[in-house]
XYZ file of C-alpha atoms in Angstrom:
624
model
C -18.993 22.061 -13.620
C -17.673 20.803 -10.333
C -17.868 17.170 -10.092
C -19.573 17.442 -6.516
C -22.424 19.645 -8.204
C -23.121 16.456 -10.511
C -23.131 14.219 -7.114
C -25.583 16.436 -5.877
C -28.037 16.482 -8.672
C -28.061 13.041 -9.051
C -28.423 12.132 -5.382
C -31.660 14.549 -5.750
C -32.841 12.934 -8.781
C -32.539 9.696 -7.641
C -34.435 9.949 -4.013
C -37.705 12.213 -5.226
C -37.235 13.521 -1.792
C -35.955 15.853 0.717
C -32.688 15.683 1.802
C -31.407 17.023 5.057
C -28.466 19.659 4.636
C -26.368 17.579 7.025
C -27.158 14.345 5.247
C -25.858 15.494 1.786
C -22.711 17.082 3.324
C -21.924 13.546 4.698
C -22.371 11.926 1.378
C -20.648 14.398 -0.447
C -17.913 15.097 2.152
C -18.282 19.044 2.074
C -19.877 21.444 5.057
C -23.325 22.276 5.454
C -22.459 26.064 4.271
C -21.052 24.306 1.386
C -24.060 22.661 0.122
C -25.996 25.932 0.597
C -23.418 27.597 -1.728
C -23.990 24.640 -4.027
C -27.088 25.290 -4.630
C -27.448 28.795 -5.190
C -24.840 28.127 -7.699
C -26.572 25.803 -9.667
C -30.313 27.740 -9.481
C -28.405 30.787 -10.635
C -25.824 29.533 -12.996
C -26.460 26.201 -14.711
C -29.701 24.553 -13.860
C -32.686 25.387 -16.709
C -36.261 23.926 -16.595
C -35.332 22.990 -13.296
C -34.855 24.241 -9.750
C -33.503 23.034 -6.190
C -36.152 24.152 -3.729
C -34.844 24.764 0.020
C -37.134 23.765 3.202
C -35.902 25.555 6.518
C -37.202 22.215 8.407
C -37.148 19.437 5.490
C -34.245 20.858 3.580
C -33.543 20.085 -0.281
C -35.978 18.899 -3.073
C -35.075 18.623 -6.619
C -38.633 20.460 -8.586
C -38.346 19.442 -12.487
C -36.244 17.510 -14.748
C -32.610 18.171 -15.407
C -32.730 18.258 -19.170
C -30.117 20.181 -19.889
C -28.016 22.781 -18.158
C -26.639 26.044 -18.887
C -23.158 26.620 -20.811
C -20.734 28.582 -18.919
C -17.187 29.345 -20.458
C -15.457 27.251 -17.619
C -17.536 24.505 -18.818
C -16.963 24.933 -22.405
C -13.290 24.588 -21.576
C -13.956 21.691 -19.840
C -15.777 19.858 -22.556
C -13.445 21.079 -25.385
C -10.626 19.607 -23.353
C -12.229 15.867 -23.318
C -12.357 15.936 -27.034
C -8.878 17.413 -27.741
C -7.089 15.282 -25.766
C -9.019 12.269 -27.613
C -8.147 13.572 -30.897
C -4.498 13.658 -29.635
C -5.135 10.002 -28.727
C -6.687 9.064 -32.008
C -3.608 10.538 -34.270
C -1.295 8.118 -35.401
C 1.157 11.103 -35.344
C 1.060 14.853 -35.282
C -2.738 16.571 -35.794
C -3.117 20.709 -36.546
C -4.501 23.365 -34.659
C -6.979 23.611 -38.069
C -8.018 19.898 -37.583
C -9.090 20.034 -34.218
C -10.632 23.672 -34.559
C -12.640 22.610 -37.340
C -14.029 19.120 -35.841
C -14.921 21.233 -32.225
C -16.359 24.480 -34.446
C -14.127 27.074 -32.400
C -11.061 29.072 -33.699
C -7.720 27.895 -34.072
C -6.800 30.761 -31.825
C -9.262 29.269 -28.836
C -7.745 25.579 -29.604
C -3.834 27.438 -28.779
C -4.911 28.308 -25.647
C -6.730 25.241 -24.745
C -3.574 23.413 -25.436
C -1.424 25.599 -23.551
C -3.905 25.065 -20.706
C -4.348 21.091 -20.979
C -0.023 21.302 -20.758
C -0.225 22.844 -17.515
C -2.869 21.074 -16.133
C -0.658 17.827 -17.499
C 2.750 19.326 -16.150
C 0.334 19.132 -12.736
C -0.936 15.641 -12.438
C 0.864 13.660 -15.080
C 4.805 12.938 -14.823
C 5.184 10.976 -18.056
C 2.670 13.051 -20.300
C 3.689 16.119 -22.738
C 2.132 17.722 -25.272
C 4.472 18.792 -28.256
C 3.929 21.118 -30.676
C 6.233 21.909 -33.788
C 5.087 24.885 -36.349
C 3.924 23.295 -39.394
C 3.414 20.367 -37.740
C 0.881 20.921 -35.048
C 1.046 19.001 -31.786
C 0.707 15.588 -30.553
C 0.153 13.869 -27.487
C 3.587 11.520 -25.678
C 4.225 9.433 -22.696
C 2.934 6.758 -20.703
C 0.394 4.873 -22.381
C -1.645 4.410 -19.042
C -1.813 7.952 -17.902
C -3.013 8.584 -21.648
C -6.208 7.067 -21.319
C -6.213 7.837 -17.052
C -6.257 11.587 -18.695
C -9.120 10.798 -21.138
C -10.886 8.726 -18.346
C -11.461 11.641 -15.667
C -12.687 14.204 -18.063
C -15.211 11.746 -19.552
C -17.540 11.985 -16.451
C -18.103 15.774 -16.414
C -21.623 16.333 -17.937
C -22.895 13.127 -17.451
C -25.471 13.679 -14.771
C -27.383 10.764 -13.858
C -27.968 6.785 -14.175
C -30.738 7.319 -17.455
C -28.879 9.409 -19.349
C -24.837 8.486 -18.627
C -25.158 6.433 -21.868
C -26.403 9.430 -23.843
C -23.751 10.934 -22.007
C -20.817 8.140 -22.719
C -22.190 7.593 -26.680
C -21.762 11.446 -27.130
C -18.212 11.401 -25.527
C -17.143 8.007 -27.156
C -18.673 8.525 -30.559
C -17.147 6.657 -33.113
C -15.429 4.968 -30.928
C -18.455 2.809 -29.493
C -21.916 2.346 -31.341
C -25.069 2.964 -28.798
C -26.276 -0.549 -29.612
C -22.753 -2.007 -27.890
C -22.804 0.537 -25.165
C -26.030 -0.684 -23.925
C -24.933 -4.518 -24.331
C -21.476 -3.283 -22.253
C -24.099 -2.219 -19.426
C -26.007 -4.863 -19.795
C -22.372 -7.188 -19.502
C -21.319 -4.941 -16.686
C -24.792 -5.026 -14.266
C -24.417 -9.157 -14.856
C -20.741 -8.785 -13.573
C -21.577 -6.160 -11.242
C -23.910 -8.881 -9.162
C -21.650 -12.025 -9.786
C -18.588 -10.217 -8.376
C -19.740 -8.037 -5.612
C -18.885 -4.411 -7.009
C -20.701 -1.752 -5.118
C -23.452 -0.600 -6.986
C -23.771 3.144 -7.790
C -23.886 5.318 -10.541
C -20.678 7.066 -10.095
C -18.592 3.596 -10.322
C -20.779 2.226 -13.211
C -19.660 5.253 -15.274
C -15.829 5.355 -14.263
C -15.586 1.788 -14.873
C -17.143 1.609 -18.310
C -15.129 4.609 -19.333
C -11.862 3.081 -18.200
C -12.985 0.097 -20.518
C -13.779 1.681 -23.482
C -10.739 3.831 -23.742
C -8.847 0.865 -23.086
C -10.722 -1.480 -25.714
C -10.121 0.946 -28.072
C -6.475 1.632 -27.467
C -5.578 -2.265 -27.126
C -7.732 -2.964 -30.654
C -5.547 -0.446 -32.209
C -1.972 -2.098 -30.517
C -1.164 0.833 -28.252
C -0.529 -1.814 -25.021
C 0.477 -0.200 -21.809
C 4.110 -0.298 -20.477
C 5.271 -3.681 -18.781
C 7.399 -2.058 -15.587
C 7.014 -5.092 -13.262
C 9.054 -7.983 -11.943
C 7.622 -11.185 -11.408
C 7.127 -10.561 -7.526
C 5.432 -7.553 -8.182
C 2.704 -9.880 -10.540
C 2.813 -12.297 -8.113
C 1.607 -9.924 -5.621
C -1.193 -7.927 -7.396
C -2.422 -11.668 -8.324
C -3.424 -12.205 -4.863
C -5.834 -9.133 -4.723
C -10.019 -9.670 -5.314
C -8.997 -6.904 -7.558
C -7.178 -8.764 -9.952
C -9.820 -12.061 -9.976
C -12.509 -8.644 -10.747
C -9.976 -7.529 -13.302
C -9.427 -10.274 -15.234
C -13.013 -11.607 -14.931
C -14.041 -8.639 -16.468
C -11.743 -8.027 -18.961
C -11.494 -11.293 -19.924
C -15.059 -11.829 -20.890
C -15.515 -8.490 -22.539
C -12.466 -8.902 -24.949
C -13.516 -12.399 -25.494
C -16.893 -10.398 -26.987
C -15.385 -7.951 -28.695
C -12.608 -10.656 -30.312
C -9.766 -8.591 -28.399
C -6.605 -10.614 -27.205
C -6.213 -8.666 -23.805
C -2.413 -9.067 -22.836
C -1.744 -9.535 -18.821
C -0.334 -6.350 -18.399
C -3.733 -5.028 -19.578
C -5.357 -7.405 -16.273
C -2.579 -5.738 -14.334
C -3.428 -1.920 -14.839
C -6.949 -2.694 -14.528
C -6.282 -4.223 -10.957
C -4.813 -1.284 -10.342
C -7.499 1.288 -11.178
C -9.965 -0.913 -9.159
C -7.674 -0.240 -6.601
C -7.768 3.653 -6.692
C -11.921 3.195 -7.001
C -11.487 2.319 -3.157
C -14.336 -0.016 -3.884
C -13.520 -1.830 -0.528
C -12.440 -4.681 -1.691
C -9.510 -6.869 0.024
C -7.032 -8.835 -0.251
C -7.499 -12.324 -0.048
C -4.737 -13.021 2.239
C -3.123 -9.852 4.107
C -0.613 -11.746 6.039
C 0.513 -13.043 2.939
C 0.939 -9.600 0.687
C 4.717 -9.067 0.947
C 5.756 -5.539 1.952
C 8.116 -4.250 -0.258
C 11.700 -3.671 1.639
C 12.104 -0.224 0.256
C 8.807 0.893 1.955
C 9.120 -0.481 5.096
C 12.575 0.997 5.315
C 10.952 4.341 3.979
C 7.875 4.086 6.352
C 10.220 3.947 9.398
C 12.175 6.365 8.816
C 9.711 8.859 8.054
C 8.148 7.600 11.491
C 11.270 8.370 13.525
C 11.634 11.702 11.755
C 8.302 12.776 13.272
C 9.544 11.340 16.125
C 11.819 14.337 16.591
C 9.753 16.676 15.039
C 6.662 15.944 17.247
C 8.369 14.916 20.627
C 6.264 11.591 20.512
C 7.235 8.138 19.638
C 5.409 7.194 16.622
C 7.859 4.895 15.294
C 7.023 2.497 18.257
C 3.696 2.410 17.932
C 3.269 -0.857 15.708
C -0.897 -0.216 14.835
C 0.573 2.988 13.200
C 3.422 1.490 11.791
C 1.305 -2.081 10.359
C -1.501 0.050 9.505
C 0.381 2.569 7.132
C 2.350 -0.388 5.853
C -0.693 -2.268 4.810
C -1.898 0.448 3.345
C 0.491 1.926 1.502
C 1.278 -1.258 0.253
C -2.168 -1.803 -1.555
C -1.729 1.699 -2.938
C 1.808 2.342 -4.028
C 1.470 0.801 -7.615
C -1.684 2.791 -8.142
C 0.257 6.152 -7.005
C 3.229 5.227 -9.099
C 1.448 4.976 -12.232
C -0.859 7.983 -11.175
C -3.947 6.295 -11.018
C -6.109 8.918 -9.088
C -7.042 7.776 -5.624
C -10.917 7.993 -4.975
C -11.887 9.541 -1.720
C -14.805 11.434 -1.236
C -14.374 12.617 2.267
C -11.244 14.285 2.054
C -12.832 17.673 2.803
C -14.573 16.034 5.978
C -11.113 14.620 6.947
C -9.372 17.437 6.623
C -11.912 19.606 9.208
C -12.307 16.848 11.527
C -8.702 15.737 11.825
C -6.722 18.776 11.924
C -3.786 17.338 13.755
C -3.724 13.641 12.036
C -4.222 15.779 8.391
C -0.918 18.328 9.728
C 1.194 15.013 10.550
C -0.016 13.298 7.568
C 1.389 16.031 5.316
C 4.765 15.838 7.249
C 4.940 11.977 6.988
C 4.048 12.500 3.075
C 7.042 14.969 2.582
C 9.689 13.062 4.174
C 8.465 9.474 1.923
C 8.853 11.380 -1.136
C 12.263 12.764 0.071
C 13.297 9.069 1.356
C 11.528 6.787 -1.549
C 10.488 9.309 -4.125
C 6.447 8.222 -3.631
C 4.417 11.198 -4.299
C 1.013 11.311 -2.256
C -1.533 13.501 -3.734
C -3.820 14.815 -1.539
C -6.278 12.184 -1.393
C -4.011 9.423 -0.320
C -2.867 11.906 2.375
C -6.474 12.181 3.702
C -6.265 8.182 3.744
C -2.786 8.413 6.114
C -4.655 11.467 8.212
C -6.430 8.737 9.607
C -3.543 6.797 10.778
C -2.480 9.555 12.320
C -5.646 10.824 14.008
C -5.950 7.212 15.075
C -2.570 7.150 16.993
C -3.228 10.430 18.512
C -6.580 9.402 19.841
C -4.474 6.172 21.536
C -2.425 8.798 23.289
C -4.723 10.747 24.298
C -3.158 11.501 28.420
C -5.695 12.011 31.231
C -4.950 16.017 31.265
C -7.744 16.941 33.474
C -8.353 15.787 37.110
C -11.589 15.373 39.162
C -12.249 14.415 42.760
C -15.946 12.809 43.144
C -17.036 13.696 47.153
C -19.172 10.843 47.638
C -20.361 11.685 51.054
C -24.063 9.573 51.942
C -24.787 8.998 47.977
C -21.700 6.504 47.500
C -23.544 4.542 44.689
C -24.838 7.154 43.036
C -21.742 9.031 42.945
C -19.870 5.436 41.412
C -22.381 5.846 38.576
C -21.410 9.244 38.070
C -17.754 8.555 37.811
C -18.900 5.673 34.718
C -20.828 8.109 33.022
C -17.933 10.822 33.135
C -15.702 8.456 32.056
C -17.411 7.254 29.057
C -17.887 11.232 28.267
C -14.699 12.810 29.062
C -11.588 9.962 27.620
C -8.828 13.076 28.954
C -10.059 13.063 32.684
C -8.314 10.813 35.409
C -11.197 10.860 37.942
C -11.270 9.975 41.590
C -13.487 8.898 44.268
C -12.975 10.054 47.999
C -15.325 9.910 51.155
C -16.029 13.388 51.779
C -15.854 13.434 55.751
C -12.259 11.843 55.580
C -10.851 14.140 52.991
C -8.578 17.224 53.048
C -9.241 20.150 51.625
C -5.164 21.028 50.515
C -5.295 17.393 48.911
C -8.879 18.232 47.231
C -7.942 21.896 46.082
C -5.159 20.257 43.743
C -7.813 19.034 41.658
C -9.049 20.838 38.617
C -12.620 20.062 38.940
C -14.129 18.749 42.550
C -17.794 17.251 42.268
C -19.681 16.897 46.149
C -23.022 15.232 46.580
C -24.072 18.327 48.838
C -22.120 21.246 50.566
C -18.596 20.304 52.059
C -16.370 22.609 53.981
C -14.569 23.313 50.702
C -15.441 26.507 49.235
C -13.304 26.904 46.331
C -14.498 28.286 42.726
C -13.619 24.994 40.641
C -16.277 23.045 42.602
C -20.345 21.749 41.679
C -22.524 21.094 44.033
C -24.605 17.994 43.236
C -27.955 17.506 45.355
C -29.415 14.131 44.624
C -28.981 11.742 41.469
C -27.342 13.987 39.098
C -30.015 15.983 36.468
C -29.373 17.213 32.784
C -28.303 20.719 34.407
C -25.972 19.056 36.338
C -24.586 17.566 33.778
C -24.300 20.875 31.531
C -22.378 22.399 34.150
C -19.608 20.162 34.478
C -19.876 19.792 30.196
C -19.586 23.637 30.503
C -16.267 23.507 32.970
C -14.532 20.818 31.061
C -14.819 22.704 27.668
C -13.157 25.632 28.979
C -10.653 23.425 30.780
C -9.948 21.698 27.556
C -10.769 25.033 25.290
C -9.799 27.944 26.546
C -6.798 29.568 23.279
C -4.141 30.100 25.857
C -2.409 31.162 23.031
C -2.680 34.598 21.841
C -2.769 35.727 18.097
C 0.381 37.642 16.823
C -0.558 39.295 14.085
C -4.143 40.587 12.255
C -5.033 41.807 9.272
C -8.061 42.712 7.646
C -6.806 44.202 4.182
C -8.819 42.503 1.665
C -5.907 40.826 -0.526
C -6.407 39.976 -4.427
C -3.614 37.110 -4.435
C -3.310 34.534 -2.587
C 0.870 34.582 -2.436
C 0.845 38.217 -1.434
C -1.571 37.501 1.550
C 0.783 34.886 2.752
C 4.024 37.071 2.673
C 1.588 39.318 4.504
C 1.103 37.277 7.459
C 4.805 36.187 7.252
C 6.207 39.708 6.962
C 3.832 40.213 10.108
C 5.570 37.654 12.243
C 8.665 38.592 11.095
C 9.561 34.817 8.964
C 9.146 35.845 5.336
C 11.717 33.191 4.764
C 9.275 30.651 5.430
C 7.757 31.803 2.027
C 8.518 29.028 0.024
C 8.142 26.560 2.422
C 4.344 27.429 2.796
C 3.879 27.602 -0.781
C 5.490 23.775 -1.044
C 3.132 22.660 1.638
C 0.079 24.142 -0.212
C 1.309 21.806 -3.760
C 1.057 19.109 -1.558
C -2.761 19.823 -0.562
C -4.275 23.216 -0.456
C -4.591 24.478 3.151
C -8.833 25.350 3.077
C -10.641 23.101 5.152
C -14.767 23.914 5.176
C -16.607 26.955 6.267
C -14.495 29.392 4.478
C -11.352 28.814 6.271
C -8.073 28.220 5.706
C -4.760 27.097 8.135
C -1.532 27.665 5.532
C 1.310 26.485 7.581
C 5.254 25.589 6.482
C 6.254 21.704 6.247
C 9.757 23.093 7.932
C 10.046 24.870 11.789
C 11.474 28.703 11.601
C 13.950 30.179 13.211
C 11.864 31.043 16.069
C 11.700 30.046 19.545
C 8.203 30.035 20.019
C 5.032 28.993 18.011
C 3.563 32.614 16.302
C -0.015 32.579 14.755
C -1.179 35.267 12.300
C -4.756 35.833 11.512
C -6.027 37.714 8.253
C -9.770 38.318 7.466
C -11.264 38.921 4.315
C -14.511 41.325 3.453
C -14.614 39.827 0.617
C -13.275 35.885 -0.047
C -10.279 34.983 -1.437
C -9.915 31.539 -4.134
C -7.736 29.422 -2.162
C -7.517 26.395 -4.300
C -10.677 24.418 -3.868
C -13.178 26.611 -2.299
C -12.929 31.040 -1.057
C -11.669 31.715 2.135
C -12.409 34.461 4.465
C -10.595 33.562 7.627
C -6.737 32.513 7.257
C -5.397 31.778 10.530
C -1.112 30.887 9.942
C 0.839 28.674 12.029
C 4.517 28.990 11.942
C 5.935 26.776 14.476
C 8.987 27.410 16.600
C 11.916 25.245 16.680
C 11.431 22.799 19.301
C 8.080 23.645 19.860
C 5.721 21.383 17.923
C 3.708 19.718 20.801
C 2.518 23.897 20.990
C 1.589 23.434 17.295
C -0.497 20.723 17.883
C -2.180 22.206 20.674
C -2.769 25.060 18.551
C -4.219 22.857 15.939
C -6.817 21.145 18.450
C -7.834 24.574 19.522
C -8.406 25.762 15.949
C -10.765 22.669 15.641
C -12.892 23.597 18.505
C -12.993 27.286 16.843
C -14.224 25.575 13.976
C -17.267 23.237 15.003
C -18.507 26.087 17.353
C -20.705 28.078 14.455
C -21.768 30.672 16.664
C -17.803 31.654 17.880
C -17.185 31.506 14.374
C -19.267 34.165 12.729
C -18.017 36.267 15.788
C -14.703 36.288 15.285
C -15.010 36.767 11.502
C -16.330 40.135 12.825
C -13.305 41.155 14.420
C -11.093 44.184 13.130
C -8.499 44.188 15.289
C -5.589 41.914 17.148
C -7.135 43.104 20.565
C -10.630 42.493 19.571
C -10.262 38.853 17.473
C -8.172 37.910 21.152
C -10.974 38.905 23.110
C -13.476 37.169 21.622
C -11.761 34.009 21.620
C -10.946 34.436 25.204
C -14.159 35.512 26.579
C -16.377 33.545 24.302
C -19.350 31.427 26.522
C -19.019 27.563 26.245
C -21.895 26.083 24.982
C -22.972 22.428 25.402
């Protein structure tokens, strides 16, 4: 089961109320059509004596208790992976097929595949882990001993489903490995140390904590002590985190308990998983947490490479350059020892920040190049907002209006204030409307007179009095399609309904003539998968093609296609042109405003043709 489904029937259980659509999207960092989905899924496919009821006005109520929920085969997989790769972690050596089959009651044939499966997911996420197997032998479990028990860790939490019965859920996972009795004296230890220390309180960070500290009791009781990889700067830094006072207070204490020695290296990985829990804690002193020289010299030259590739001068811009510094910084030793990075609104980030998510994935791709530091897709939603940040700070006044003040001078002042504070891309001027010229007036896009003028032109509105809410939704109305209007015109359309994802994309390639941008799409899609919310997706290459200008190619599905973390039924691709990437970005905005307009949206997922998806972007009605 999806981890987000378990978010969402815990947030239901735990507020005995209803819950706007929009409010659990927020929390759980999907789309409002998401959360619909999400719950017909789980009335029609897991949930038992127990049902989501939907409110068109009040909007979601959990009705019964979530006992128990329904076994699908995905889950079973799921579950029998947890307690294979445990048994691989509780060998001293090799363990059979037979062994494992016979503890988990399934056939050895089932266990094979599992194991084959568990490899590739391994192969995936995990650069120091392998599984080996040997005929005769069976298989066993090798590597890092920290992404051992990070493994084990994240495939503890997928049944447990809420704060009463996560210890039924834990004992069950960690049985005999942890009695009840001293799992609820370890959340009794861990509330106590919860309040003392500050650490956010909330179901989801209980359970990934006390998981991480069992596995790692266990492990440390039976000698297997995680790889020491540091120098003494690099301990010298982590000590200066609240992380590592949390760390060792906690680990400290709870050995001490248990009887456990806990070596510093042990205090050390810990700090770093608190880390990755973005728990939003800080350093104690951030002036004084020495930036590696290796990543400063990697962050800058990734800067000035977007430099080039983006026509902008990002490498100048020291908030981008501190900010990324700081935190990349915080977060490299956690990404080089693939702890996974916690952020639940990476779907949210990747909607709303189109442009700062498209650079992000650019900057990513050129660090691993320059330093070898892989980002997975979370920290990447972390550095969109860098990105998105700068961008906002550069933001040029592309739109001008002329204010005609005429006999309402003060009232016309206020209006320029007021479209100011609403409109951050206008340059707006004032003028006295009886000493202006209408060839110096008519060069503005948008002219605003406080009653008629001599000026007759079809860019102007006519204010009479202090300016009203119609007023106001006329000029909102004339600034989105200033700002709006897709000047850019789709290449290529499709709406075959494709099985495969790889053969839709050489589709829409072959369509715009660059099919030897192939692989590069396919490399940007390993570094995060291209669906944003809403069932759509924008697959683009990391590298420019061989063409002069920008080409976009749109393919529409009948029926949705699995694009990695949610089905897709609009693909609009990007395939920028060499020396054309300030088009790209343009293209990107305009793709967001496609996006949050729900109404534009369903119509052009209607379209069946090039002509037709063009003309209803083009001829669409703003809305305020």
């Amino acid at each position: 089961m999806k981890e987000k489904y378990l978010r969402l029937i815990a947030m239901l259980q735990e507020e005995h109320k209803y819950l706007k659509g929009k409010e659990i999207a927020k929390r759980l960092g999907i789309s409002d059509r998401s959360v619909r989905n999400y719950v017909k899924d789980l009335n029609e496919n897991y949930l038992i004596d127990s049902k989501i009821l939907t409110n068109k006005n009040k909007g979601y109520i959990l009705s019964g208790a979530v006992e128990d929920i329904k076994v699908s085969e995905h889950f079973e997989f799921e579950e029998r992976m947890f307690f294979i790769v445990r048994f691989l972690l509780d060998a001293h050596d090799w363990i059979t097929y037979e062994e494992i089959a016979e503890s988990l009651y399934f056939s050895n044939q089932t266990i094979r595949l599992d194991v084959i499966k568990i490899q590739g997911m391994i192969e995936n996420q995990y650069q120091h882990l392998r599984i080996e197997s040997v005929i005769f032998k069976g298989v066993r479990l090798t590597g890092s001993e920290i992404e051992k028990r990070l493994l084990l860790e994240s495939l503890s939490k997928i049944t447990t489903l809420n704060k009463t019965n996560f210890i039924d859920s834990l004992a069950y996972h960690f049985k005999n490995w942890i009695e009840r009795d001293s799992l609820e004296s370890l959340m009794n230890f861990f509330q106590k140390k919860s309040a003392n220390l500050q650490i956010p309180e909330n179901s989801e960070t209980t359970l990934s904590i006390l998981s991480y500290l069992i596995i790692s009791m266990r492990r440390i009781s039976q000698d297997h002590i995680c790889d020491y990889s540091f120098d003494s700067l690099d301990l010298v830094e982590i000590e200066s985190t609240k992380e590592f006072e949390v760390a060792k207070s906690i680990m400290y204490d709870y050995g001490s308990q248990l009887r456990i020695i806990i070596p510093d290296v042990e205090i050390i990985y810990f700090s770093f998983y608190l880390i990755s829990q973005r728990l939003m804690f800080s350093a104690k002193d951030d002036h004084m947490f020495t930036i590696p020289q290796e990543l400063s010299n990697g962050v800058k030259k990734s800067l000035k490479v977007l430099d080039q590739m983006y026509s902008m001068s990002l490498s100048d811009d020291e908030q981008l350059y501190s900010g990324l510094l700081m935190h990349l910084a915080r977060d490299m030793y956690p990404l080089m020892f693939n702890f996974y990075i916690e952020n639940s609104f990476i779907t949210t980030i990747k909607k709303e920040f189109i442009q700062g998510y498209y650079m992000a994935i650019s900057f990513a791709n050129d660090l691993k190049r320059s330093i070898y530091l892989q980002l997975p897709e979370n920290e990447i939603g972390y550095i969109a907002i860098h990105f998105a940040s700068f961008l906002e700070r550069c933001k040029t006044k592309n739109i001008s209006i002329v204010i005609l003040l005429g006999r309402h001078q003060s009232v016309g002042y206020l209006l320029k204030k007021e479209l100011e504070r609403r409109y951050s891309n206008a340059a707006i001027k004032t003028v006295i409307s009886q000493t202006s010229d209408s060839d110096n007036i008519s060069k503005f896009d948008l002219i605003i007179s406080f009653g008629s003028v001599a000026v007759n032109q079809s860019n102007m509105i006519v204010i009479n009095g202090i300016p009203i809410e119609e007023d106001y939704r006329k000029i909102d109305q004339f600034m989105r399609k200033m700002n709006y209007v897709f000047g850019i015109k789709i290449d290529y359309f499709t709406k075959k309904n494709f099985q495969d994802k790889e053969e839709l994309l050489l589709e829409l390639l072959s369509g715009i003539g660059t099919p030897e941008m192939f692989e590069s799409i396919l490399e940007r899609e390993d570094f995060s998968t291209t669906d944003i919310s809403d069932g759509i997706a924008i697959p683009h290459p990391l590298l420019t093609s061989k063409l002069e200008k920008t080409k976009i190619a749109v393919a529409i599905q009948d029926k949705p296609i699995d694009w990695g973390s949610q089905f897709v039924d609009l693909i609009i691709m990007i395939v920028p042109g060499k020396n054309d990437q300030k088009i790209t970005s343009r293209v990107m905005e305009e793709i967001y405003n496609i996006i949050k307009d729900p109404e534009l949206l369903i119509e052009v997922k209607k379209a069946n043709s090039l002509e037709e998806f063009n003309s209803t972007i083009e001829n669409r009605e703003m809305r305020t």
